[in-house]
Each structure stands twice: as C-alpha cells, then as structure tokens.
C-alpha atoms as a PDB file:
ATOM      1  CA  MET A   1      11.880  68.719 144.582  1.00  0.00           C
ATOM      2  CA  LYS A   2       9.997  71.947 143.971  1.00  0.00           C
ATOM      3  CA  GLY A   3       6.405  72.928 144.561  1.00  0.00           C
ATOM      4  CA  ILE A   4       5.796  70.821 147.676  1.00  0.00           C
ATOM      5  CA  GLY A   5       4.082  72.963 150.286  1.00  0.00           C
ATOM      6  CA  ALA A   6       2.979  70.342 152.828  1.00  0.00           C
ATOM      7  CA  VAL A   7       3.627  66.736 153.824  1.00  0.00           C
ATOM      8  CA  LEU A   8       1.353  63.897 154.935  1.00  0.00           C
ATOM      9  CA  ILE A   9       3.273  61.383 157.041  1.00  0.00           C
ATOM     10  CA  ASP A  10       2.261  57.862 158.019  1.00  0.00           C
ATOM     11  CA  ILE A  11       3.327  56.933 161.545  1.00  0.00           C
ATOM     12  CA  ASP A  12       3.580  53.178 162.080  1.00  0.00           C
ATOM     13  CA  GLY A  13       6.428  51.769 160.008  1.00  0.00           C
ATOM     14  CA  VAL A  14       7.601  55.223 158.888  1.00  0.00           C
ATOM     15  CA  LEU A  15       8.357  57.139 162.079  1.00  0.00           C
ATOM     16  CA  THR A  16       8.133  54.239 164.527  1.00  0.00           C
ATOM     17  CA  VAL A  17       7.828  50.471 164.898  1.00  0.00           C
ATOM     18  CA  SER A  18       5.986  49.355 168.029  1.00  0.00           C
ATOM     19  CA  TRP A  19       6.096  53.050 169.029  1.00  0.00           C
ATOM     20  CA  LYS A  20       9.893  53.155 169.071  1.00  0.00           C
ATOM     21  CA  ALA A  21      11.458  55.819 166.837  1.00  0.00           C
ATOM     22  CA  LEU A  22      13.197  54.519 163.738  1.00  0.00           C
ATOM     23  CA  PRO A  23      16.807  55.651 163.193  1.00  0.00           C
ATOM     24  CA  GLY A  24      17.031  59.251 162.012  1.00  0.00           C
ATOM     25  CA  ALA A  25      13.268  59.839 162.100  1.00  0.00           C
ATOM     26  CA  VAL A  26      13.255  62.369 164.949  1.00  0.00           C
ATOM     27  CA  GLU A  27      16.070  64.371 163.398  1.00  0.00           C
ATOM     28  CA  ALA A  28      14.299  64.398 160.021  1.00  0.00           C
ATOM     29  CA  MET A  29      11.090  65.637 161.644  1.00  0.00           C
ATOM     30  CA  GLU A  30      13.028  68.395 163.411  1.00  0.00           C
ATOM     31  CA  ARG A  31      14.463  69.520 160.057  1.00  0.00           C
ATOM     32  CA  LEU A  32      10.974  69.716 158.541  1.00  0.00           C
ATOM     33  CA  ARG A  33       9.823  71.771 161.545  1.00  0.00           C
ATOM     34  CA  ALA A  34      12.824  74.065 161.224  1.00  0.00           C
ATOM     35  CA  ALA A  35      11.876  74.642 157.582  1.00  0.00           C
ATOM     36  CA  GLU A  36       8.341  75.541 158.763  1.00  0.00           C
ATOM     37  CA  LEU A  37       6.857  73.008 156.365  1.00  0.00           C
ATOM     38  CA  PRO A  38       3.187  72.289 157.200  1.00  0.00           C
ATOM     39  CA  LEU A  39       2.648  68.625 157.999  1.00  0.00           C
ATOM     40  CA  VAL A  40       0.009  66.241 159.266  1.00  0.00           C
ATOM     41  CA  LEU A  41       0.527  62.725 160.576  1.00  0.00           C
ATOM     42  CA  VAL A  42      -2.054  60.429 158.981  1.00  0.00           C
ATOM     43  CA  THR A  43      -2.549  56.995 160.468  1.00  0.00           C
ATOM     44  CA  ASN A  44      -4.894  54.044 160.446  1.00  0.00           C
ATOM     45  CA  THR A  45      -3.858  53.319 164.022  1.00  0.00           C
ATOM     46  CA  THR A  46      -7.007  52.450 165.964  1.00  0.00           C
ATOM     47  CA  SER A  47      -5.560  51.446 169.319  1.00  0.00           C
ATOM     48  CA  ARG A  48      -4.886  54.979 170.640  1.00  0.00           C
ATOM     49  CA  THR A  49      -6.555  58.381 170.576  1.00  0.00           C
ATOM     50  CA  ARG A  50      -4.941  61.391 168.888  1.00  0.00           C
ATOM     51  CA  ALA A  51      -3.848  62.704 172.274  1.00  0.00           C
ATOM     52  CA  ALA A  52      -2.334  59.351 173.230  1.00  0.00           C
ATOM     53  CA  VAL A  53      -0.544  59.062 169.875  1.00  0.00           C
ATOM     54  CA  ALA A  54       0.882  62.578 170.264  1.00  0.00           C
ATOM     55  CA  GLY A  55       2.019  61.827 173.801  1.00  0.00           C
ATOM     56  CA  ARG A  56       3.710  58.606 172.787  1.00  0.00           C
ATOM     57  CA  LEU A  57       5.505  60.290 169.879  1.00  0.00           C
ATOM     58  CA  ALA A  58       6.561  63.209 172.075  1.00  0.00           C
ATOM     59  CA  ARG A  59       8.152  60.765 174.514  1.00  0.00           C
ATOM     60  CA  GLU A  60      10.211  59.430 171.605  1.00  0.00           C
ATOM     61  CA  GLY A  61      11.326  63.002 170.847  1.00  0.00           C
ATOM     62  CA  PHE A  62       9.068  63.909 167.916  1.00  0.00           C
ATOM     63  CA  PRO A  63       7.997  67.590 167.916  1.00  0.00           C
ATOM     64  CA  VAL A  64       4.276  66.978 167.330  1.00  0.00           C
ATOM     65  CA  GLY A  65       0.980  67.589 169.130  1.00  0.00           C
ATOM     66  CA  ALA A  66      -2.534  66.186 168.914  1.00  0.00           C
ATOM     67  CA  ASP A  67      -3.562  68.846 166.375  1.00  0.00           C
ATOM     68  CA  ASP A  68      -0.922  67.493 163.981  1.00  0.00           C
ATOM     69  CA  ILE A  69      -2.556  64.055 163.841  1.00  0.00           C
ATOM     70  CA  LEU A  70      -5.432  62.688 161.763  1.00  0.00           C
ATOM     71  CA  THR A  71      -6.504  59.175 162.732  1.00  0.00           C
ATOM     72  CA  ALA A  72      -8.898  56.699 161.169  1.00  0.00           C
ATOM     73  CA  PRO A  73     -11.219  57.025 164.206  1.00  0.00           C
ATOM     74  CA  THR A  74     -11.512  60.817 163.822  1.00  0.00           C
ATOM     75  CA  ALA A  75     -12.279  60.394 160.114  1.00  0.00           C
ATOM     76  CA  THR A  76     -14.792  57.672 161.004  1.00  0.00           C
ATOM     77  CA  ALA A  77     -16.534  59.943 163.491  1.00  0.00           C
ATOM     78  CA  ALA A  78     -16.915  62.639 160.831  1.00  0.00           C
ATOM     79  CA  TYR A  79     -18.402  60.107 158.415  1.00  0.00           C
ATOM     80  CA  LEU A  80     -20.850  58.697 160.963  1.00  0.00           C
ATOM     81  CA  ARG A  81     -22.017  62.151 162.064  1.00  0.00           C
ATOM     82  CA  ALA A  82     -22.666  63.081 158.428  1.00  0.00           C
ATOM     83  CA  HIS A  83     -24.206  59.850 157.137  1.00  0.00           C
ATOM     84  CA  HIS A  84     -25.625  58.051 160.190  1.00  0.00           C
ATOM     85  CA  PRO A  85     -26.605  60.758 162.684  1.00  0.00           C
ATOM     86  CA  ASP A  86     -28.064  59.404 165.939  1.00  0.00           C
ATOM     87  CA  ALA A  87     -27.393  55.810 164.824  1.00  0.00           C
ATOM     88  CA  ARG A  88     -26.615  53.159 167.431  1.00  0.00           C
ATOM     89  CA  CYS A  89     -23.038  52.097 166.633  1.00  0.00           C
ATOM     90  CA  LEU A  90     -21.394  48.902 167.847  1.00  0.00           C
ATOM     91  CA  LEU A  91     -17.601  49.377 167.874  1.00  0.00           C
ATOM     92  CA  ILE A  92     -15.450  46.265 167.429  1.00  0.00           C
ATOM     93  CA  SER A  93     -11.825  47.301 167.836  1.00  0.00           C
ATOM     94  CA  SER A  94      -8.647  46.640 169.735  1.00  0.00           C
ATOM     95  CA  GLY A  95      -7.787  49.595 171.932  1.00  0.00           C
ATOM     96  CA  GLU A  96      -9.810  52.448 173.390  1.00  0.00           C
ATOM     97  CA  VAL A  97     -10.527  55.162 170.832  1.00  0.00           C
ATOM     98  CA  GLY A  98     -13.931  56.324 172.065  1.00  0.00           C
ATOM     99  CA  ALA A  99     -12.547  59.785 172.825  1.00  0.00           C
ATOM    100  CA  ASP A 100     -11.916  60.317 169.092  1.00  0.00           C
ATOM    101  CA  LEU A 101     -15.463  59.265 168.170  1.00  0.00           C
ATOM    102  CA  GLU A 102     -17.025  62.512 169.310  1.00  0.00           C
ATOM    103  CA  GLY A 103     -20.733  62.802 168.526  1.00  0.00           C
ATOM    104  CA  VAL A 104     -21.130  59.077 167.842  1.00  0.00           C
ATOM    105  CA  LYS A 105     -23.571  57.007 169.907  1.00  0.00           C
ATOM    106  CA  LEU A 106     -21.648  53.894 170.930  1.00  0.00           C
ATOM    107  CA  VAL A 107     -23.612  50.958 172.294  1.00  0.00           C
ATOM    108  CA  GLY A 108     -22.775  47.556 173.690  1.00  0.00           C
ATOM    109  CA  GLU A 109     -24.393  44.274 172.757  1.00  0.00           C
ATOM    110  CA  PRO A 110     -28.080  44.258 173.778  1.00  0.00           C
ATOM    111  CA  GLU A 111     -28.976  41.626 176.358  1.00  0.00           C
ATOM    112  CA  GLY A 112     -31.277  39.866 173.938  1.00  0.00           C
ATOM    113  CA  GLU A 113     -28.462  39.469 171.423  1.00  0.00           C
ATOM    114  CA  ARG A 114     -26.187  37.812 173.943  1.00  0.00           C
ATOM    115  CA  GLU A 115     -28.946  35.301 174.621  1.00  0.00           C
ATOM    116  CA  GLY A 116     -29.439  34.601 170.927  1.00  0.00           C
ATOM    117  CA  ALA A 117     -32.553  36.709 170.353  1.00  0.00           C
ATOM    118  CA  GLU A 118     -32.695  39.701 168.008  1.00  0.00           C
ATOM    119  CA  GLY A 119     -32.802  42.265 170.782  1.00  0.00           C
ATOM    120  CA  ARG A 120     -34.943  45.352 170.498  1.00  0.00           C
ATOM    121  CA  ASP A 121     -31.908  47.620 170.785  1.00  0.00           C
ATOM    122  CA  ALA A 122     -29.737  46.010 168.108  1.00  0.00           C
ATOM    123  CA  PRO A 123     -27.111  48.342 166.602  1.00  0.00           C
ATOM    124  CA  ASP A 124     -27.769  50.261 163.378  1.00  0.00           C
ATOM    125  CA  VAL A 125     -24.100  50.337 162.348  1.00  0.00           C
ATOM    126  CA  ILE A 126     -21.257  47.896 162.944  1.00  0.00           C
ATOM    127  CA  VAL A 127     -17.948  49.770 163.128  1.00  0.00           C
ATOM    128  CA  PHE A 128     -14.691  47.851 162.781  1.00  0.00           C
ATOM    129  CA  GLY A 129     -11.433  49.328 164.009  1.00  0.00           C
ATOM    130  CA  GLY A 130      -8.100  47.541 164.313  1.00  0.00           C
ATOM    131  CA  ALA A 131      -7.935  43.789 164.873  1.00  0.00           C
ATOM    132  CA  GLY A 132      -6.802  42.167 168.080  1.00  0.00           C
ATOM    133  CA  PRO A 133      -7.970  39.636 170.663  1.00  0.00           C
ATOM    134  CA  GLU A 134     -11.438  41.222 170.493  1.00  0.00           C
ATOM    135  CA  PHE A 135     -11.914  39.677 167.010  1.00  0.00           C
ATOM    136  CA  SER A 136     -13.122  36.328 168.339  1.00  0.00           C
ATOM    137  CA  TYR A 137     -15.502  33.953 166.568  1.00  0.00           C
ATOM    138  CA  PRO A 138     -18.471  34.855 168.835  1.00  0.00           C
ATOM    139  CA  VAL A 139     -17.935  38.591 168.229  1.00  0.00           C
ATOM    140  CA  LEU A 140     -17.571  38.238 164.457  1.00  0.00           C
ATOM    141  CA  ASN A 141     -20.562  35.904 164.306  1.00  0.00           C
ATOM    142  CA  ARG A 142     -22.759  38.378 166.194  1.00  0.00           C
ATOM    143  CA  ALA A 143     -21.648  41.136 163.816  1.00  0.00           C
ATOM    144  CA  PHE A 144     -22.598  38.851 160.926  1.00  0.00           C
ATOM    145  CA  ARG A 145     -26.100  38.399 162.357  1.00  0.00           C
ATOM    146  CA  HIS A 146     -26.575  42.137 162.818  1.00  0.00           C
ATOM    147  CA  LEU A 147     -25.562  42.693 159.197  1.00  0.00           C
ATOM    148  CA  GLN A 148     -28.031  40.054 158.060  1.00  0.00           C
ATOM    149  CA  ARG A 149     -30.754  42.017 159.859  1.00  0.00           C
ATOM    150  CA  GLY A 150     -29.858  45.203 157.982  1.00  0.00           C
ATOM    151  CA  ALA A 151     -27.126  46.938 159.987  1.00  0.00           C
ATOM    152  CA  HIS A 152     -24.658  49.039 157.992  1.00  0.00           C
ATOM    153  CA  LEU A 153     -20.970  48.108 157.953  1.00  0.00           C
ATOM    154  CA  VAL A 154     -18.233  50.732 158.405  1.00  0.00           C
ATOM    155  CA  ALA A 155     -14.525  49.895 158.642  1.00  0.00           C
ATOM    156  CA  MET A 156     -11.762  52.252 159.661  1.00  0.00           C
ATOM    157  CA  HIS A 157      -9.383  50.504 157.249  1.00  0.00           C
ATOM    158  CA  ARG A 158      -8.649  47.324 155.298  1.00  0.00           C
ATOM    159  CA  ASN A 159      -5.057  46.824 156.412  1.00  0.00           C
ATOM    160  CA  LEU A 160      -4.086  43.153 156.137  1.00  0.00           C
ATOM    161  CA  TYR A 161      -1.264  43.303 158.684  1.00  0.00           C
ATOM    162  CA  TRP A 162       1.159  45.603 160.432  1.00  0.00           C
ATOM    163  CA  ARG A 163       4.692  45.227 161.759  1.00  0.00           C
ATOM    164  CA  THR A 164       5.361  44.901 165.482  1.00  0.00           C
ATOM    165  CA  ALA A 165       8.567  44.322 167.382  1.00  0.00           C
ATOM    166  CA  ASP A 166       7.805  40.571 167.138  1.00  0.00           C
ATOM    167  CA  GLY A 167       7.008  40.539 163.406  1.00  0.00           C
ATOM    168  CA  PHE A 168       3.825  40.921 161.353  1.00  0.00           C
ATOM    169  CA  ASP A 169       0.391  40.684 163.000  1.00  0.00           C
ATOM    170  CA  LEU A 170      -2.929  40.198 161.203  1.00  0.00           C
ATOM    171  CA  ASP A 171      -5.215  43.217 160.938  1.00  0.00           C
ATOM    172  CA  THR A 172      -8.852  43.897 160.068  1.00  0.00           C
ATOM    173  CA  GLY A 173      -8.425  43.366 156.327  1.00  0.00           C
ATOM    174  CA  ALA A 174      -7.746  39.690 156.994  1.00  0.00           C
ATOM    175  CA  PHE A 175     -11.295  39.279 158.394  1.00  0.00           C
ATOM    176  CA  LEU A 176     -13.416  41.885 156.635  1.00  0.00           C
ATOM    177  CA  PRO A 177     -13.745  40.331 153.138  1.00  0.00           C
ATOM    178  CA  GLY A 178     -15.145  37.083 154.538  1.00  0.00           C
ATOM    179  CA  LEU A 179     -17.703  38.952 156.615  1.00  0.00           C
ATOM    180  CA  GLU A 180     -18.732  41.072 153.625  1.00  0.00           C
ATOM    181  CA  ARG A 181     -19.149  38.021 151.409  1.00  0.00           C
ATOM    182  CA  ALA A 182     -21.070  36.053 154.013  1.00  0.00           C
ATOM    183  CA  ALA A 183     -23.464  38.919 154.770  1.00  0.00           C
ATOM    184  CA  GLY A 184     -23.727  40.149 151.185  1.00  0.00           C
ATOM    185  CA  VAL A 185     -22.665  43.689 152.076  1.00  0.00           C
ATOM    186  CA  THR A 186     -19.792  46.040 151.278  1.00  0.00           C
ATOM    187  CA  ALA A 187     -18.098  48.011 154.016  1.00  0.00           C
ATOM    188  CA  THR A 188     -17.655  51.757 153.782  1.00  0.00           C
ATOM    189  CA  VAL A 189     -13.959  52.404 154.534  1.00  0.00           C
ATOM    190  CA  THR A 190     -13.224  55.715 156.234  1.00  0.00           C
ATOM    191  CA  GLY A 191      -9.454  55.595 156.814  1.00  0.00           C
ATOM    192  CA  LYS A 192      -6.674  55.141 154.309  1.00  0.00           C
ATOM    193  CA  PRO A 193      -6.944  54.448 151.383  1.00  0.00           C
ATOM    194  CA  SER A 194     -10.355  56.132 151.086  1.00  0.00           C
ATOM    195  CA  PRO A 195     -10.291  59.356 149.019  1.00  0.00           C
ATOM    196  CA  ALA A 196     -12.249  61.167 151.730  1.00  0.00           C
ATOM    197  CA  PHE A 197      -9.462  60.535 154.240  1.00  0.00           C
ATOM    198  CA  PHE A 198      -6.866  62.216 152.028  1.00  0.00           C
ATOM    199  CA  ASP A 199      -9.249  65.069 151.229  1.00  0.00           C
ATOM    200  CA  THR A 200      -9.706  65.662 154.966  1.00  0.00           C
ATOM    201  CA  ALA A 201      -5.926  65.783 155.426  1.00  0.00           C
ATOM    202  CA  LEU A 202      -5.519  68.269 152.556  1.00  0.00           C
ATOM    203  CA  ALA A 203      -8.253  70.470 154.022  1.00  0.00           C
ATOM    204  CA  HIS A 204      -6.436  70.378 157.369  1.00  0.00           C
ATOM    205  CA  LEU A 205      -3.213  71.517 155.679  1.00  0.00           C
ATOM    206  CA  GLY A 206      -4.924  74.072 153.442  1.00  0.00           C
ATOM    207  CA  VAL A 207      -3.082  73.043 150.268  1.00  0.00           C
ATOM    208  CA  PRO A 208      -4.184  71.496 146.959  1.00  0.00           C
ATOM    209  CA  ALA A 209      -3.202  67.918 146.187  1.00  0.00           C
ATOM    210  CA  SER A 210      -0.642  69.100 143.620  1.00  0.00           C
ATOM    211  CA  GLU A 211       1.379  70.792 146.388  1.00  0.00           C
ATOM    212  CA  ALA A 212       1.278  67.890 148.866  1.00  0.00           C
ATOM    213  CA  LEU A 213       3.486  64.844 149.402  1.00  0.00           C
ATOM    214  CA  MET A 214       2.504  61.598 151.141  1.00  0.00           C
ATOM    215  CA  ILE A 215       5.183  59.348 152.626  1.00  0.00           C
ATOM    216  CA  GLY A 216       4.328  55.836 153.811  1.00  0.00           C
ATOM    217  CA  ASP A 217       5.426  52.206 154.044  1.00  0.00           C
ATOM    218  CA  ASP A 218       2.251  50.707 152.502  1.00  0.00           C
ATOM    219  CA  ILE A 219       2.474  51.039 148.720  1.00  0.00           C
ATOM    220  CA  GLU A 220      -1.264  50.528 148.204  1.00  0.00           C
ATOM    221  CA  SER A 221      -2.978  52.295 151.124  1.00  0.00           C
ATOM    222  CA  ASP A 222      -0.437  55.082 151.609  1.00  0.00           C
ATOM    223  CA  VAL A 223       1.324  55.801 148.349  1.00  0.00           C
ATOM    224  CA  LEU A 224      -0.771  54.754 145.360  1.00  0.00           C
ATOM    225  CA  ALA A 225      -4.005  55.840 147.047  1.00  0.00           C
ATOM    226  CA  ALA A 226      -2.507  59.292 147.610  1.00  0.00           C
ATOM    227  CA  GLN A 227      -1.255  59.463 144.027  1.00  0.00           C
ATOM    228  CA  ARG A 228      -4.769  58.747 142.775  1.00  0.00           C
ATOM    229  CA  ARG A 229      -5.822  61.966 144.558  1.00  0.00           C
ATOM    230  CA  GLY A 230      -3.055  63.893 142.791  1.00  0.00           C
ATOM    231  CA  ILE A 231      -0.642  63.830 145.755  1.00  0.00           C
ATOM    232  CA  THR A 232       3.053  63.045 145.235  1.00  0.00           C
ATOM    233  CA  GLY A 233       3.713  59.573 146.652  1.00  0.00           C
ATOM    234  CA  VAL A 234       6.889  58.472 148.446  1.00  0.00           C
ATOM    235  CA  LEU A 235       7.443  54.876 149.554  1.00  0.00           C
ATOM    236  CA  VAL A 236       9.907  54.022 152.331  1.00  0.00           C
ATOM    237  CA  LYS A 237      11.657  50.672 152.725  1.00  0.00           C
ATOM    238  CA  THR A 238      10.849  50.368 156.431  1.00  0.00           C
ATOM    239  CA  GLY A 239       7.909  49.025 158.445  1.00  0.00           C
ATOM    240  CA  LYS A 240       5.720  46.684 156.407  1.00  0.00           C
ATOM    241  CA  TYR A 241       7.662  47.263 153.180  1.00  0.00           C
ATOM    242  CA  LEU A 242       8.391  44.049 151.295  1.00  0.00           C
ATOM    243  CA  PRO A 243      10.164  43.921 147.904  1.00  0.00           C
ATOM    244  CA  GLU A 244       7.664  41.380 146.563  1.00  0.00           C
ATOM    245  CA  THR A 245       4.712  43.604 147.506  1.00  0.00           C
ATOM    246  CA  HIS A 246       6.417  46.519 145.807  1.00  0.00           C
ATOM    247  CA  ARG A 247       6.971  44.501 142.610  1.00  0.00           C
ATOM    248  CA  ALA A 248       3.384  43.182 142.574  1.00  0.00           C
ATOM    249  CA  ALA A 249       1.740  46.595 143.036  1.00  0.00           C
ATOM    250  CA  ASP A 250      -0.439  47.977 140.252  1.00  0.00           C
ATOM    251  CA  GLY A 251       1.476  51.247 140.112  1.00  0.00           C
ATOM    252  CA  ASN A 252       4.790  52.897 140.854  1.00  0.00           C
ATOM    253  CA  PRO A 253       5.612  55.400 143.604  1.00  0.00           C
ATOM    254  CA  ASP A 254       6.853  58.793 142.515  1.00  0.00           C
ATOM    255  CA  HIS A 255       9.881  58.254 144.766  1.00  0.00           C
ATOM    256  CA  VAL A 256      11.330  55.418 146.860  1.00  0.00           C
ATOM    257  CA  LEU A 257      13.513  56.143 149.914  1.00  0.00           C
ATOM    258  CA  ASP A 258      15.381  53.879 152.294  1.00  0.00           C
ATOM    259  CA  SER A 259      13.688  55.606 155.230  1.00  0.00           C
ATOM    260  CA  PHE A 260      11.956  58.762 156.455  1.00  0.00           C
ATOM    261  CA  ALA A 261      15.375  60.072 157.452  1.00  0.00           C
ATOM    262  CA  ALA A 262      16.054  60.755 153.743  1.00  0.00           C
ATOM    263  CA  LEU A 263      12.970  62.924 153.196  1.00  0.00           C
ATOM    264  CA  PRO A 264      14.550  66.319 154.083  1.00  0.00           C
ATOM    265  CA  VAL A 265      17.234  65.748 151.439  1.00  0.00           C
ATOM    266  CA  LEU A 266      14.606  64.807 148.840  1.00  0.00           C
ATOM    267  CA  LEU A 267      12.787  68.046 149.628  1.00  0.00           C
ATOM    268  CA  GLY A 268      15.980  70.070 149.375  1.00  0.00           C
ATOM    269  CA  TYR A 269      16.468  70.758 153.086  1.00  0.00           C
ATOM    270  CA  THR A 270      20.140  69.823 153.198  1.00  0.00           C
END
C-alpha cells in the first residue's frame, strides 16, 4: 500500500483479548514503531482510563504510552465540555473512568430520587459507558425516569457485545435502544462509530483521512464507520469477528487480514 501516513488501531479484539496480547501483535506493533509510522490506539473501552490502558498494554510488551490512546471517555468529556458545560452528569458505567472525564461534573443519585421523589438535584445528563453488573433494573429504571423529566442522553458507544476469555458478553448497545424507545429520546454517541470520534483521532495524528488507515475487528463500528470518513478500512478476523456478521454488513472493508500481525506486510514493512 502507498500513501498511508498514519494508523488508527482498535485495541480489544485486535491487539488483545481480555488484555492478553494476541499472537504476533506485539511484534507487529514494534515493526510499525521501527518504521516511525504515527499511530493512535482508538477504543470504546470504558472500564479503564488511558493511563491504565497504556500500563496494561505495556505489561504485555506493547511499546505505547497514554498519549498514544484515545478512549470513548476522553471523547465524551470533550463533547460534554463543549455542549453541556457545567451540567450535572450521572455516569452509569462498568469500571472507573472518572479520571478521563476531566472538566465534567459527575454526580450521584440525589437522595430524593432514591426515595422515589424527583429530587431537586436531579442530573441534567445521563451518560452511559460500558455495560456490566451496574446495569441493573433499578439503575436503568431511574435513568428512564430522569430522561422522562428532560435529562439528555449521551452514550460512549453502541457496542452490542465484546469478546472475553470466556466468550461474548453483552454491552451497552443491548440496552440502549429499549431505553431510547421507552423515553422517546435519541442518544448522542461520542465513541466509535461517531464521525466526531474519528475526526478527533485524525486531528491527534495530524493527517487527512485519505492518508490514514483504521484496523479493527468490528466491521460496522471500526471499519465501515472509518471508511465513511474517507479512511482506509481494514478488518481483522480476530476478536468479535464473525463470518456471518461480515457477510451481512452493508459494505465491504478495503482489506481483510487474518490478524493485526499481518498489517506490517500490508503496509510494505517486510
């Protein structure tokens, strides 16, 4: 391939599964570093901060730091600062990502809400991160009531599931459509596949879309969404990849690889 000046790389399912490096991924990353190719790791992971993600990847041998990573929470923080400054935001997410929500006013449930009353300090924005045990019926029902009262709805992503060492687990996208329909609202999505997320990554790299490549295991959120922004899309057959999902997609990747380990060869770094 010619004309590629930077690479956007998904993490979960591409570099790692359950934070364990996939075969050949570390070596491939080292080859990209040796070629001095600018790169940014773009992830909808909402269970860890950028610093924690970088630390975990470094322990697996990947030559990356926190500045190389763009997460859905950091993109969400930028959106909230721009569009809902000083808003009271109720975060519903699995994992602690508050450190990446700089400048966002996070609040807990007001006492009145827990007792069934409206509560004078009800949140202005409901922010959904990644799904987990925190997504219980009482929590989702309280979010529903806040939305009925006029709170805005922001979601870091719409991922339906992700792969763990034990198999696929449900994610936020399995719950969000029902909540939207019940409350009569539409969530603003700030992570992949939102165009703003990819634009932020391109600005970080300092290259136009025509000179960038996105590699991911989610054909819709990673690959086709990037291609709609003019970025070259590469799908890998690892992580959440399923042949039936690939066949049913409403578009075709520019390239399909068995794994991230094959990317240096595709780029000509033999």
